[in-house]
Short mmCIF file of C-alpha atoms in Angstrom, two decimals:
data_model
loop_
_atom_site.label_atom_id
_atom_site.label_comp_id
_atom_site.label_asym_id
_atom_site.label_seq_id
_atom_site.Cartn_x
_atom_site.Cartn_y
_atom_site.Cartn_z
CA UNK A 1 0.00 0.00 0.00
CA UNK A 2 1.64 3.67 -0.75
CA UNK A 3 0.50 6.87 0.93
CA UNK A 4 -1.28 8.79 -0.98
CA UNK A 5 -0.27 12.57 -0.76
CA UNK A 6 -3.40 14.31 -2.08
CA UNK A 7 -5.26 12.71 1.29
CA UNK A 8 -2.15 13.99 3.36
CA UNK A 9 -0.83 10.54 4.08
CA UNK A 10 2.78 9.82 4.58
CA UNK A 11 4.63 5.88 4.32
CA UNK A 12 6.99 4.82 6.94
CA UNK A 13 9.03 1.70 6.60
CA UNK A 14 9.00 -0.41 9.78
CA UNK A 15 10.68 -3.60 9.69
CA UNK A 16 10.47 -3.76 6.56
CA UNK A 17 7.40 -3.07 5.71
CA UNK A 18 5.78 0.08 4.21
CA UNK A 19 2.62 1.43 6.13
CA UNK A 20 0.40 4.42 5.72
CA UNK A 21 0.24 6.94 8.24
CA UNK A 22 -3.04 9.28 7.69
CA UNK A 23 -3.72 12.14 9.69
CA UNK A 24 -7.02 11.75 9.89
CA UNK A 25 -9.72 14.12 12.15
CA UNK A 26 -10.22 10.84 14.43
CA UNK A 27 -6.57 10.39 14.54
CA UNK A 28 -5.53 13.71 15.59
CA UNK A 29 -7.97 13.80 18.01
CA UNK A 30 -6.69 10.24 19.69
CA UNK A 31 -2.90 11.60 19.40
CA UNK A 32 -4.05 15.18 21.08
CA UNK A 33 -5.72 13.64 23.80
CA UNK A 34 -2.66 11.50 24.93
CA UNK A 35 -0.52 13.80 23.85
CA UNK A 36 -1.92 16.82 24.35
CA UNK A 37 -2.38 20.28 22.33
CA UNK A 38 -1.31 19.42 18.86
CA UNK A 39 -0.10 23.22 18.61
CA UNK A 40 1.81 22.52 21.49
CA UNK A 41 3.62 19.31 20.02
CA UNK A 42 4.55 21.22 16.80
CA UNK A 43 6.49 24.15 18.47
CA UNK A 44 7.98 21.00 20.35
CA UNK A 45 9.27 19.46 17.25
CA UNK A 46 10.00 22.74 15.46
CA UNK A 47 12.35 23.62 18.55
CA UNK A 48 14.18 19.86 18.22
CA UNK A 49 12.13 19.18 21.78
CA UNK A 50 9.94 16.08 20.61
CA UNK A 51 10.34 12.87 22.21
CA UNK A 52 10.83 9.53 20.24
CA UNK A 53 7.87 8.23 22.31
CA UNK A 54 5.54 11.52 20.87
CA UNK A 55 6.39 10.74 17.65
CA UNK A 56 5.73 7.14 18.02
CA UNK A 57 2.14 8.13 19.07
CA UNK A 58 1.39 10.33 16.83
CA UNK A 59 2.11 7.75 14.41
CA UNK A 60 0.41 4.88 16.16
CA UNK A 61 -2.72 6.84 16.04
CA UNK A 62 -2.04 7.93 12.76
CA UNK A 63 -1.31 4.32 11.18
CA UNK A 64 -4.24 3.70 8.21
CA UNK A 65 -4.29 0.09 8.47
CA UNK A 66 -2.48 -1.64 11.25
CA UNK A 67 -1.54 -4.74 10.35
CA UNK A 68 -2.84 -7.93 12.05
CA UNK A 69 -0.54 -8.30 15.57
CA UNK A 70 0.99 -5.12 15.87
CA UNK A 71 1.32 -3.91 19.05
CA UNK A 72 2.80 -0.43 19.65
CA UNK A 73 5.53 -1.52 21.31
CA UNK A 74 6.81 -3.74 18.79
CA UNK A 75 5.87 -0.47 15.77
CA UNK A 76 7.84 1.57 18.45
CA UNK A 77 10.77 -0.46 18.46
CA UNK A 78 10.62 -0.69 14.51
CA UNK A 79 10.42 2.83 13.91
CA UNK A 80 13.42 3.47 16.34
CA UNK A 81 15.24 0.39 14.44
CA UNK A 82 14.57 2.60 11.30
CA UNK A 83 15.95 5.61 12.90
CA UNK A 84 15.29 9.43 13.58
CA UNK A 85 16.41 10.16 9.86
CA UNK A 86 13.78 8.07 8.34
CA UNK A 87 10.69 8.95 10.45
CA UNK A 88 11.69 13.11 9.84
CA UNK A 89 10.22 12.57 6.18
CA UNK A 90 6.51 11.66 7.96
CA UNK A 91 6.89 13.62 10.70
CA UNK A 92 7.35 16.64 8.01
CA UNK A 93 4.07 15.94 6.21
CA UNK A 94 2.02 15.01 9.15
CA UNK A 95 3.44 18.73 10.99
CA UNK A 96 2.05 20.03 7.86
CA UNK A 97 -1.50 18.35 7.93
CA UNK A 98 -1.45 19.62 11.21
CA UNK A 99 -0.55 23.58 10.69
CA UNK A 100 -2.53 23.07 7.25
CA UNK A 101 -5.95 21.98 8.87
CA UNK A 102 -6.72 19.14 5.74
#
């Protein structure tokens, strides 16, 4: 499955495999309740101050189709596996889905 861009998905590879991250109204609202304000969480990132585990939540509850098993631990571990450098690309978009309002 690839992310479609015009729907403001992203892709992230995680051990090996290629899911969809949407940031969907239902989404954002599940990441912003754990996480709190989402306005909040960008100036976080934009100042270098987010957390691997905020990004890995954001992401969890962004995640289009999880696939059969997953747990968030074990899509935690594979997107630190990945590293920082490969999550920044879906970070990006989803930052701008956020300031964008899609």
């Amino acid at each position: 499955m690839s992310a479609n861009p015009a729907r403001g998905e992203a892709a992230i590879r995680v051990a090996g495999g290629a899911l969809v991250l949407r940031p969907s109204f239902a989404a954002l609202v599940a990441a912003e309740q754990e996480l709190g304000p989402l306005f909040a969480l960008v100036e976080r990132a934009a100042e270098g101050r987010l957390t691997l585990g905020e990004m890995v939540a954001l992401f969890w509850h962004c995640l289009k189709d999880r696939p059969e098993g997953l747990t968030r631990e074990a899509f935690g571990e594979g997107v630190a596996a990945g590293g920082l450098a490969a999550a920044t690309p879906a970070l990006r978009v989803l930052i701008g889905q956020i300031l964008a309002g899609r």
